[in-house]
mmCIF file of C-alpha atoms and ligand atoms in Angstrom:
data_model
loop_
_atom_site.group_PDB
_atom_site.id
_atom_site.type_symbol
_atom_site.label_atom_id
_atom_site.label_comp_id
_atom_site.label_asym_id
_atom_site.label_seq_id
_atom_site.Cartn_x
_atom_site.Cartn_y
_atom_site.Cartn_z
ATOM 1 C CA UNK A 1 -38.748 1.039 -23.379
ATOM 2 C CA UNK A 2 -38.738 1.244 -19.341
ATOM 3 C CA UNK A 3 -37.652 -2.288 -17.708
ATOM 4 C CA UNK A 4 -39.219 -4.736 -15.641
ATOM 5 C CA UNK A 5 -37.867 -5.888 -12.057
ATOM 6 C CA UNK A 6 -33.907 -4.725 -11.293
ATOM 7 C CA UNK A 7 -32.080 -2.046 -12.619
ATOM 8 C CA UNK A 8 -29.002 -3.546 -14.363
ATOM 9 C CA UNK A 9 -25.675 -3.080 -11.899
ATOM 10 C CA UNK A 10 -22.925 -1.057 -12.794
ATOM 11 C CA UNK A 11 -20.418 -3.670 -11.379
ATOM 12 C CA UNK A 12 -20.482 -7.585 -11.288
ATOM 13 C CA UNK A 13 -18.054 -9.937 -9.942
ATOM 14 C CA UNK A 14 -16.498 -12.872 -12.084
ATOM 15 C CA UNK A 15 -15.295 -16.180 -10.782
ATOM 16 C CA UNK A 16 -13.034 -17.893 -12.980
ATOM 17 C CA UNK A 17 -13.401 -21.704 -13.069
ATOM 18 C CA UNK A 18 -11.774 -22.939 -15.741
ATOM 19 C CA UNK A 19 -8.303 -24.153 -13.887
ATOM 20 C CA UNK A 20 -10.776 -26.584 -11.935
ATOM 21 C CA UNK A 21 -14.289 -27.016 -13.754
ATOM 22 C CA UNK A 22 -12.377 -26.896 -17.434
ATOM 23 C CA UNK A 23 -9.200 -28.963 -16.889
ATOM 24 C CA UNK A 24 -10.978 -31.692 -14.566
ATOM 25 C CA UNK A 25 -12.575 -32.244 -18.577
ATOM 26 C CA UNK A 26 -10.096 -32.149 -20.729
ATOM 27 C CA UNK A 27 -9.483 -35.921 -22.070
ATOM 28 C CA UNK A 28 -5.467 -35.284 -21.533
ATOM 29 C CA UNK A 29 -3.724 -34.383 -17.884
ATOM 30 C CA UNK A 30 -2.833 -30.582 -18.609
ATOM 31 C CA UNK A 31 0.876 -30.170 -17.288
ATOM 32 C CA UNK A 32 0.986 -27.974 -14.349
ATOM 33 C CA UNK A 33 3.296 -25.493 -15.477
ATOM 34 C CA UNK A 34 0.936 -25.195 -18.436
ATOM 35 C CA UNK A 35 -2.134 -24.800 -15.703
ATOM 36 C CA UNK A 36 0.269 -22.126 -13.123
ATOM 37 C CA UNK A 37 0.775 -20.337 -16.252
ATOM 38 C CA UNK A 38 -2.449 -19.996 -17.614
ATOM 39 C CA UNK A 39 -3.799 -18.834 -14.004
ATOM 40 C CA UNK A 40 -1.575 -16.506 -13.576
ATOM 41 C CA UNK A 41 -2.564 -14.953 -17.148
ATOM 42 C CA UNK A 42 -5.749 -14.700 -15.983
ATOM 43 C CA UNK A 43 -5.075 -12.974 -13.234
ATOM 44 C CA UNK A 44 -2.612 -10.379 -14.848
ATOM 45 C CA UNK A 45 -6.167 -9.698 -16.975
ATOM 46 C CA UNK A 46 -7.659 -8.983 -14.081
ATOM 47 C CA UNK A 47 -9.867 -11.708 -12.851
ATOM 48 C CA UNK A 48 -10.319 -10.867 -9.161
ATOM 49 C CA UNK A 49 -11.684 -14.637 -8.080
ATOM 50 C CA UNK A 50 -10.230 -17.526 -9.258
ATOM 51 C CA UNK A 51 -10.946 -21.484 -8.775
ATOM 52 C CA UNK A 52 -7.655 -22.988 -8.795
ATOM 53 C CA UNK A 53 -7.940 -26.529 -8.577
ATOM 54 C CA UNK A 54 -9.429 -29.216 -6.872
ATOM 55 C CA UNK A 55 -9.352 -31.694 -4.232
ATOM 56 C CA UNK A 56 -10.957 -34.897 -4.926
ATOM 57 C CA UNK A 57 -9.754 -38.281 -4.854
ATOM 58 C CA UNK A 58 -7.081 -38.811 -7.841
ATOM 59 C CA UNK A 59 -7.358 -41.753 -8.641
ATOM 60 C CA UNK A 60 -10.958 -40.559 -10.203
ATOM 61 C CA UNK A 61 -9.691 -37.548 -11.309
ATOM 62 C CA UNK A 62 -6.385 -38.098 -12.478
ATOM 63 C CA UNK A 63 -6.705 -34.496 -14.405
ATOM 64 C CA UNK A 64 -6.178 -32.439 -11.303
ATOM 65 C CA UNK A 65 -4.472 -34.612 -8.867
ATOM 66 C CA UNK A 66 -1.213 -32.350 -9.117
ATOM 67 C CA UNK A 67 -4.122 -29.903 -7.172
ATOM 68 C CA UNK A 68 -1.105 -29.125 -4.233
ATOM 69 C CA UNK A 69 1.726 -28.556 -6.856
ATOM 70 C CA UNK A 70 -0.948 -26.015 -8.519
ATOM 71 C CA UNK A 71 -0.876 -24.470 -5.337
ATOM 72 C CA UNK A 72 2.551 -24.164 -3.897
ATOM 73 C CA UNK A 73 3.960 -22.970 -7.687
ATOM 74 C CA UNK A 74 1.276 -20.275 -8.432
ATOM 75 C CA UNK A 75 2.199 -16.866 -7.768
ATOM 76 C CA UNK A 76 -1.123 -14.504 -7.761
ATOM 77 C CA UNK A 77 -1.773 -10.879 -6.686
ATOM 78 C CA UNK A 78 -2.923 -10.568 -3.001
ATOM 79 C CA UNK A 79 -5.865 -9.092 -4.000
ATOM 80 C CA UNK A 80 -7.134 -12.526 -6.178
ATOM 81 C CA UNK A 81 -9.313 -14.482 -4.047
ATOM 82 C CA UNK A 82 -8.040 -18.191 -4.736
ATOM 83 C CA UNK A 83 -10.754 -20.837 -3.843
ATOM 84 C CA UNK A 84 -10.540 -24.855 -4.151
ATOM 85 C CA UNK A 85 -12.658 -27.229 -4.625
ATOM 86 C CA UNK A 86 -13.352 -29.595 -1.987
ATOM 87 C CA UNK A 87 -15.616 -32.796 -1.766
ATOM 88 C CA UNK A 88 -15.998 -33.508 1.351
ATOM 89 C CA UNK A 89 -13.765 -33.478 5.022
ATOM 90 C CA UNK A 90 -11.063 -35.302 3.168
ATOM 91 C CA UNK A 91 -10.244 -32.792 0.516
ATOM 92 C CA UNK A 92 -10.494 -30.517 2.812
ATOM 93 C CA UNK A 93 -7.644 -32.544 5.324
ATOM 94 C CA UNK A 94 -5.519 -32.038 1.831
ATOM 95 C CA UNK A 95 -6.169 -28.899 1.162
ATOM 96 C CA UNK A 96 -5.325 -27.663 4.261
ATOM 97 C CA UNK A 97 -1.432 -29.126 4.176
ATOM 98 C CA UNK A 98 -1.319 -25.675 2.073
ATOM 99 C CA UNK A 99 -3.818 -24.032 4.175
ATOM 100 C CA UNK A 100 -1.888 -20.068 3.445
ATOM 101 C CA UNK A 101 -1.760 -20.436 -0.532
ATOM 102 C CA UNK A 102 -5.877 -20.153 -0.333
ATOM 103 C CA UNK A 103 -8.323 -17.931 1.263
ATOM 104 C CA UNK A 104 -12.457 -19.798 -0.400
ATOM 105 C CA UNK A 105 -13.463 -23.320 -0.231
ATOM 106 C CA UNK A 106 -15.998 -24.513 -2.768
ATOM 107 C CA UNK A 107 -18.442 -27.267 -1.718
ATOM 108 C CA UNK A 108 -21.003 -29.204 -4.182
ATOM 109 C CA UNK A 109 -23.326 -31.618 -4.574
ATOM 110 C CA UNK A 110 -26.106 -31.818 -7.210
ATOM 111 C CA UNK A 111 -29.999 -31.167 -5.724
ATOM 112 C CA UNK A 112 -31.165 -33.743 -7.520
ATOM 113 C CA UNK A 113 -30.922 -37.731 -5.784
ATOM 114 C CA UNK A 114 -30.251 -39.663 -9.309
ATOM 115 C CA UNK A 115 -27.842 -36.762 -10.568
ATOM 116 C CA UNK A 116 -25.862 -36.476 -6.830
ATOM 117 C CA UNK A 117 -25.726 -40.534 -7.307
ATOM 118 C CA UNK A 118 -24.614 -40.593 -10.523
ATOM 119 C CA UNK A 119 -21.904 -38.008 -9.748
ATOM 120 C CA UNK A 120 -20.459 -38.636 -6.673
ATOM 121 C CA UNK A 121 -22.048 -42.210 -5.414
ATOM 122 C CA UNK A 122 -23.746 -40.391 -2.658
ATOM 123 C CA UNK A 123 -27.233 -39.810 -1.764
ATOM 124 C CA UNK A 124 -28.373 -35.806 -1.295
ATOM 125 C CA UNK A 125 -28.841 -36.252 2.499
ATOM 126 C CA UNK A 126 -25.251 -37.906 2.814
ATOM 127 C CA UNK A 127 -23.317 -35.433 0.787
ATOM 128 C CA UNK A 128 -25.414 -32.388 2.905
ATOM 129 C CA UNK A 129 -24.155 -33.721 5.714
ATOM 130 C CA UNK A 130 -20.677 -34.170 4.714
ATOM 131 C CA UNK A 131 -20.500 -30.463 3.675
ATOM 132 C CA UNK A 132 -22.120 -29.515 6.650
ATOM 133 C CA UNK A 133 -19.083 -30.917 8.403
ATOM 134 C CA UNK A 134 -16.476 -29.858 5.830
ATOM 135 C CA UNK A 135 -17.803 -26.195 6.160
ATOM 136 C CA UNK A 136 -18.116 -26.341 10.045
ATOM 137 C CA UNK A 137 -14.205 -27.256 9.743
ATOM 138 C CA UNK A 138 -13.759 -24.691 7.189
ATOM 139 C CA UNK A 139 -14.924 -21.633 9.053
ATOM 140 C CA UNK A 140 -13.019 -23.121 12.121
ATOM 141 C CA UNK A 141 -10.119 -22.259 9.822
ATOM 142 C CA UNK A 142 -11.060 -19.054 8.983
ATOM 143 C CA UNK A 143 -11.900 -20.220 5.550
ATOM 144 C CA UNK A 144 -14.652 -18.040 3.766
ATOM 145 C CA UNK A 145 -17.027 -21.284 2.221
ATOM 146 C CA UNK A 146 -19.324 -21.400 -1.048
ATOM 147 C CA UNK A 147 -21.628 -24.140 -1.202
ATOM 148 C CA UNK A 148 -22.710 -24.967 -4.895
ATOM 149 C CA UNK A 149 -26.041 -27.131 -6.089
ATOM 150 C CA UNK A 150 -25.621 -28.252 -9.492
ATOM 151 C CA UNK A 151 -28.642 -28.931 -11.149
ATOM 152 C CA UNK A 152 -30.438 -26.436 -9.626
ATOM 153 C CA UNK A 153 -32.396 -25.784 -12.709
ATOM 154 C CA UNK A 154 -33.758 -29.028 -14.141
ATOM 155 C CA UNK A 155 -32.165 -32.346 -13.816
ATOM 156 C CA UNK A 156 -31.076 -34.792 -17.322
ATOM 157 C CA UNK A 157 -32.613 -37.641 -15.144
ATOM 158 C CA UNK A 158 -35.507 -36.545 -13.246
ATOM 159 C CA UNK A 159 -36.681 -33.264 -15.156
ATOM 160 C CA UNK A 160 -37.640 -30.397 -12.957
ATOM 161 C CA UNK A 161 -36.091 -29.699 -9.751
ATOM 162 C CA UNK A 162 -38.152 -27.610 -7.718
ATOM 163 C CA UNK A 163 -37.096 -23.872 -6.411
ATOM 164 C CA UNK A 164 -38.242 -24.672 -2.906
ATOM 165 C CA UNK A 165 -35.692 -27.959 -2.793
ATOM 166 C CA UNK A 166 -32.944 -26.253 -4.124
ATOM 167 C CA UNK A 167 -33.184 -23.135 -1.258
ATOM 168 C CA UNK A 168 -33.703 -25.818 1.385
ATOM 169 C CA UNK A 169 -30.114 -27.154 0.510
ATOM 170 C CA UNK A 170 -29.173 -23.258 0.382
ATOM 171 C CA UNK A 171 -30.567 -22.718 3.970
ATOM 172 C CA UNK A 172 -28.622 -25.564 5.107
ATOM 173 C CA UNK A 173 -25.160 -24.514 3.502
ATOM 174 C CA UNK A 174 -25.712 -20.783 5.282
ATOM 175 C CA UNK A 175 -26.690 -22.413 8.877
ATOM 176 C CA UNK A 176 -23.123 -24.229 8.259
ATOM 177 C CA UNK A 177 -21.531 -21.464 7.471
ATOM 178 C CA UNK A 178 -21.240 -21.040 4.002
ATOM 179 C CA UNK A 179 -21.527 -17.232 2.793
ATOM 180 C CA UNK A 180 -21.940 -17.625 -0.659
ATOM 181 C CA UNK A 181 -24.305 -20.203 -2.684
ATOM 182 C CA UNK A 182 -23.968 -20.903 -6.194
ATOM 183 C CA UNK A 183 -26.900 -22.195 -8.372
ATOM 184 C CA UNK A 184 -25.321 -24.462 -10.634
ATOM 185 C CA UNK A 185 -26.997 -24.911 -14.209
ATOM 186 C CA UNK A 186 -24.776 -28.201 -14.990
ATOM 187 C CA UNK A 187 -26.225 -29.531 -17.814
ATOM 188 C CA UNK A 188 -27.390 -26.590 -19.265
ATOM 189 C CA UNK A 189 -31.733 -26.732 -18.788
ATOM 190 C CA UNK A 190 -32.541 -23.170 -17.836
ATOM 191 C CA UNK A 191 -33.856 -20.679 -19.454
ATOM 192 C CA UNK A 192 -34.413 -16.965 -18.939
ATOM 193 C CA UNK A 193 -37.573 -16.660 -17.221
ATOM 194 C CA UNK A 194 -37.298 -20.114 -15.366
ATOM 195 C CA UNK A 195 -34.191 -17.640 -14.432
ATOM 196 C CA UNK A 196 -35.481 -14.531 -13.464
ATOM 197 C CA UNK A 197 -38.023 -16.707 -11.308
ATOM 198 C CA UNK A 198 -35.516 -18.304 -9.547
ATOM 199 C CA UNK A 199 -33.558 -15.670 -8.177
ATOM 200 C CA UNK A 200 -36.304 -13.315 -6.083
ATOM 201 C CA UNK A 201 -37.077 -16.499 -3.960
ATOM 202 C CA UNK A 202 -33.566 -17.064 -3.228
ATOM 203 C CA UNK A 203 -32.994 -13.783 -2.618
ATOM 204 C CA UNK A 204 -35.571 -13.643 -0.047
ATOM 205 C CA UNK A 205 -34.918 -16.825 1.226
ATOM 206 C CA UNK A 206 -31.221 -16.921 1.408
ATOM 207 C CA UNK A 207 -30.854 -13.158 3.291
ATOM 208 C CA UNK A 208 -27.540 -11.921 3.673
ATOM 209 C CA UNK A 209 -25.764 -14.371 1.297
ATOM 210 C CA UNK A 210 -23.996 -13.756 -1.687
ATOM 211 C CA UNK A 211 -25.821 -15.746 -4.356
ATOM 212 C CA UNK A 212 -24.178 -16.523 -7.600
ATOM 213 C CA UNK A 213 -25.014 -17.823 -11.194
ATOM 214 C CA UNK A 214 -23.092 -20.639 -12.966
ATOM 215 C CA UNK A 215 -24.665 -20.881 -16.335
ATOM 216 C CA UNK A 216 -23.405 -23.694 -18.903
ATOM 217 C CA UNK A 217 -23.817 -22.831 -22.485
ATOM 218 C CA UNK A 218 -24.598 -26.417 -23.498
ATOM 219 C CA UNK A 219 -27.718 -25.278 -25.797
ATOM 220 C CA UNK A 220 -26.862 -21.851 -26.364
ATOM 221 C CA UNK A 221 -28.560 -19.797 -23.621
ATOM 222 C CA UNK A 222 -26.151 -19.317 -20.718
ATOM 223 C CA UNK A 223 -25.577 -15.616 -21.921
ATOM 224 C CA UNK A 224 -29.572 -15.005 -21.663
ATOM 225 C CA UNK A 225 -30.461 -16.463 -18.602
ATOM 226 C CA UNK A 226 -26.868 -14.504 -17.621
ATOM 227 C CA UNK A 227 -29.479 -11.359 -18.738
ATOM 228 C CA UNK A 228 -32.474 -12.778 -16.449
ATOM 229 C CA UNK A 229 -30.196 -13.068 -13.495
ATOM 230 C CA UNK A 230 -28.987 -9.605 -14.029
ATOM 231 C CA UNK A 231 -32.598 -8.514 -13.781
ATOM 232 C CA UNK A 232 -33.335 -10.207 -10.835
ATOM 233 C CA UNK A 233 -30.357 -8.584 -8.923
ATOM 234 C CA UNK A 234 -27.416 -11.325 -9.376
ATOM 235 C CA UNK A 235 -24.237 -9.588 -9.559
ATOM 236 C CA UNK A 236 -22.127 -12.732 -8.769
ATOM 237 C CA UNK A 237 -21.326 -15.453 -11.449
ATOM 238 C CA UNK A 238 -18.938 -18.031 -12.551
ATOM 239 C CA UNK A 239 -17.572 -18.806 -16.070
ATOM 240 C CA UNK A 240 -14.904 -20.395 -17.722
ATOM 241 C CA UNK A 241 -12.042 -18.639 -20.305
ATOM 242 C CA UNK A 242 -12.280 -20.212 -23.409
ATOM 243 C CA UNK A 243 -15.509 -22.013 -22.923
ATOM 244 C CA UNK A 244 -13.619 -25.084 -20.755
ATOM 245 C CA UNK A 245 -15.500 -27.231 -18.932
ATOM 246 C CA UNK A 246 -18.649 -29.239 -18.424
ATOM 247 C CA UNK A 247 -19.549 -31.785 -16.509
ATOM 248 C CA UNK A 248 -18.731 -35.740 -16.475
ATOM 249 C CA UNK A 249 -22.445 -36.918 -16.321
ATOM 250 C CA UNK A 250 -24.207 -37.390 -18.547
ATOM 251 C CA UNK A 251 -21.699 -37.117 -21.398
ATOM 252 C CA UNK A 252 -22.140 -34.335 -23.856
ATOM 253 C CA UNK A 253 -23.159 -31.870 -21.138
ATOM 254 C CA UNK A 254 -20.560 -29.617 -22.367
ATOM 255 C CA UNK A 255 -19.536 -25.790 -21.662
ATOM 256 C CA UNK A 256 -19.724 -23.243 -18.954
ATOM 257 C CA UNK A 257 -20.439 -19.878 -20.259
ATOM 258 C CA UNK A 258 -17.094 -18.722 -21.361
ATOM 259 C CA UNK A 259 -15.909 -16.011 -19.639
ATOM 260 C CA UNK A 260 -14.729 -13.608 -22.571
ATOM 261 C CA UNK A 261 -18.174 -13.875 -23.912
ATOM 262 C CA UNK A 262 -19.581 -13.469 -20.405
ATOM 263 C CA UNK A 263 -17.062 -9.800 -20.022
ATOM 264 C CA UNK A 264 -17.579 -9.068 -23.982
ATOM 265 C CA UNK A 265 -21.207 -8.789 -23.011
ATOM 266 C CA UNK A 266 -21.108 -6.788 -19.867
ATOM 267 C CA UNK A 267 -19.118 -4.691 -20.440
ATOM 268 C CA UNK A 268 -21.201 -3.397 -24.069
ATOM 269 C CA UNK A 269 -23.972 -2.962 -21.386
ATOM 270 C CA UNK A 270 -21.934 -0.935 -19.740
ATOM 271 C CA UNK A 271 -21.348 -2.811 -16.597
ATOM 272 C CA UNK A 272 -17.885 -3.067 -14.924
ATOM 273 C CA UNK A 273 -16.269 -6.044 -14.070
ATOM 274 C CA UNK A 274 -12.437 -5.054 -13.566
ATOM 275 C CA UNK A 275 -11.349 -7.287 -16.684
ATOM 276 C CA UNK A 276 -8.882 -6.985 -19.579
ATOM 277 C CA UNK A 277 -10.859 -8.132 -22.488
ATOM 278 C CA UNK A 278 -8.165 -8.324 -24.663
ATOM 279 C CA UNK A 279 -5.886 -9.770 -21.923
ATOM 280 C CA UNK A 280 -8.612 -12.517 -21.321
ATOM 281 C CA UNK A 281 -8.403 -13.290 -24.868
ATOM 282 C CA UNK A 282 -4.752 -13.927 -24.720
ATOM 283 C CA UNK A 283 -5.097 -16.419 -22.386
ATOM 284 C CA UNK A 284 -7.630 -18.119 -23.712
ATOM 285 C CA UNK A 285 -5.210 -18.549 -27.032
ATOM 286 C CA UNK A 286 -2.547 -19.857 -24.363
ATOM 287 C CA UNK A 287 -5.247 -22.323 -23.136
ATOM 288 C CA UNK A 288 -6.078 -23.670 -26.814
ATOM 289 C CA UNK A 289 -1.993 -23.951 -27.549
ATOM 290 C CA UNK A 290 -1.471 -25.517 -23.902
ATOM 291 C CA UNK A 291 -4.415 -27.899 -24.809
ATOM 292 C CA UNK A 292 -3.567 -28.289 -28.382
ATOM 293 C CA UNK A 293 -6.828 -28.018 -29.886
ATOM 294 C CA UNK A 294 -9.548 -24.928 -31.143
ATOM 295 C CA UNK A 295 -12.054 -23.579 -27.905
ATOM 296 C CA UNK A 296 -15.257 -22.831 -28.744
ATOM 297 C CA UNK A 297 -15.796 -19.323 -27.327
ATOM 298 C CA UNK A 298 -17.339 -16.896 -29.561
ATOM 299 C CA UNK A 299 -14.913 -14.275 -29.251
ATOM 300 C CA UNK A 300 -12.158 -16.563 -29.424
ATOM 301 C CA UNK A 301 -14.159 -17.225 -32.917
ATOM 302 C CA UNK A 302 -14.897 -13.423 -33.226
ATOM 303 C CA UNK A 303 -12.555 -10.685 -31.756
ATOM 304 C CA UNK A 304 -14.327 -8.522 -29.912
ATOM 305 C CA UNK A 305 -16.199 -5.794 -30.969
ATOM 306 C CA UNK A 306 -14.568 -2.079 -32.365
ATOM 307 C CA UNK A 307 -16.668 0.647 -33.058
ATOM 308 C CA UNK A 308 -15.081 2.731 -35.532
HETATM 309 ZN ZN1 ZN B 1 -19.710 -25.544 -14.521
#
């Protein structure tokens, strides 16, 4: 049957946040030998971008406040990419005490005002203009910045968030320097054709700019809209190994798309991403031992597939 919009890429990149966006929600501290080890699995398996840790305050996130030990003890590959998170110009003041162990910043803040507030105490305009700042700083640095807008698909307090607010925040992370913007799905509201709207406005709004998909799984359809992004030309996006992860507001907003489905998936379609499947998988089992309790993945559930 011939296909509507894109053809499919043969290659997509995968950013691996489960050391940040899957340990800041874990109920337990994981010890950071435990987190260096599991990162460094995940980069023997071949994951080529990796979110580390992160640098907020922590005394409100007690889970990663080791975020500089992470750093000075993990040995990676020179060819992994190693991005932190960063808040605002504070984290970024921290982060930079270890300023060669990284080469990507990751900014956020949600496009929605009640979810932003609710998240980091902030108004939209305020946290903007914070980033704006921290990114400024960050390319002064030599930094390469991505700028993230959770919620960029429907907000659990104010419903729909509309495309045209979400690129404006996109415009304003490139003009400060940011050459990547992710479109955070954070509670899990999109589906695939909201999806494979989404994406040819921001691609010709947001020229020149690497624009990537982080899909959460909390109702079962991060791996479809992962389908409708594909279509629309996204060859960028963000999951976490063993299903880790979520966000802290509201509760139950569970699950980024794990990353071994995410792989398991591309590559039956035939599309490359430079990742040990079976590699992946073994670190995922590290993560549930570490963590002392089942992930939810499917192929952790699974295997992956053999064709005999
Ligand atoms: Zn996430």
């Amino acid at each position: 049957m011939a296909k509507t919009g894109f053809p499919l890429p043969t290659a997509v990149k995968v950013r691996e946040v489960g050391p940040r966006d899957g340990f800041q929600n874990e109920p337990e501290v994981v010890a950071t030998a435990d987190k260096v080890h599991l990162i460094e699995m995940l980069a023997m398996a071949g994951l080529k971008r990796i979110e580390v840790t992160s640098f907020v305050r922590p005394d409100v996130v007690p889970q990663l406040a080791d975020a500089e030990a992470v750093l000075e003890h993990v040995r990676l590959p020179a060819d992994v990419a190693v991005s932190v998170l960063v808040p605002n110009e504070r984290g970024l003041e921290r982060a930079l005490s270890h300023r060669d162990r990284f080469q990507e910043i990751n900014g956020f803040l949600s496009a929605s005002e009640t979810h932003n507030q609710k998240n980091v105490g902030r108004s939209v305009e305020e946290s903007l203009a914070g980033l704006e700042r921290t990114f400024a700083r960050a390319c002064a640095e030599g930094l390469r910045c991505e700028g993230v807008i959770s919620t960029s698909f429907g907000c659990p307090y104010e419903g729909h968030v509309s495309p045209e607010r979400v690129l404006a925040i996109a415009q304003r992370f490139a003009a400060a320097g940011a050459q990547e913007v992710g479109f955070g799905d954070t509670t899990g509201m999109a589906n695939p054709l909201q999806v494979g709207e989404f994406f040819p406005l921001a691609f010709s709004a947001l020229e020149g700019l690497e624009l990537t998909a982080h899909f959460h799984n909390t109702r079962g359809q991060g791996l479809a809209n992962v389908l409708a992004a594909l279509e629309a030309g996204v060859t960028s996006f963000e999951s976490s190994f063993g299903e880790l992860g979520g966000c802290p507001v509201p509760a139950g907003a569970t699950g980024n798309i794990a990353t071994e489905d995410l792989v398991s998936m591309l590559h039956e379609m035939g599309i490359e991403t430079g990742i040990d499947l079976e590699a992946l998988l073994d670190a995922s089992r590290a993560a549930q031992r570490a963590l002392g309790r089942r992930l939810s993945s499917h192929l952790l559930t699974a295997g992956p597939i053999e064709w005999k």
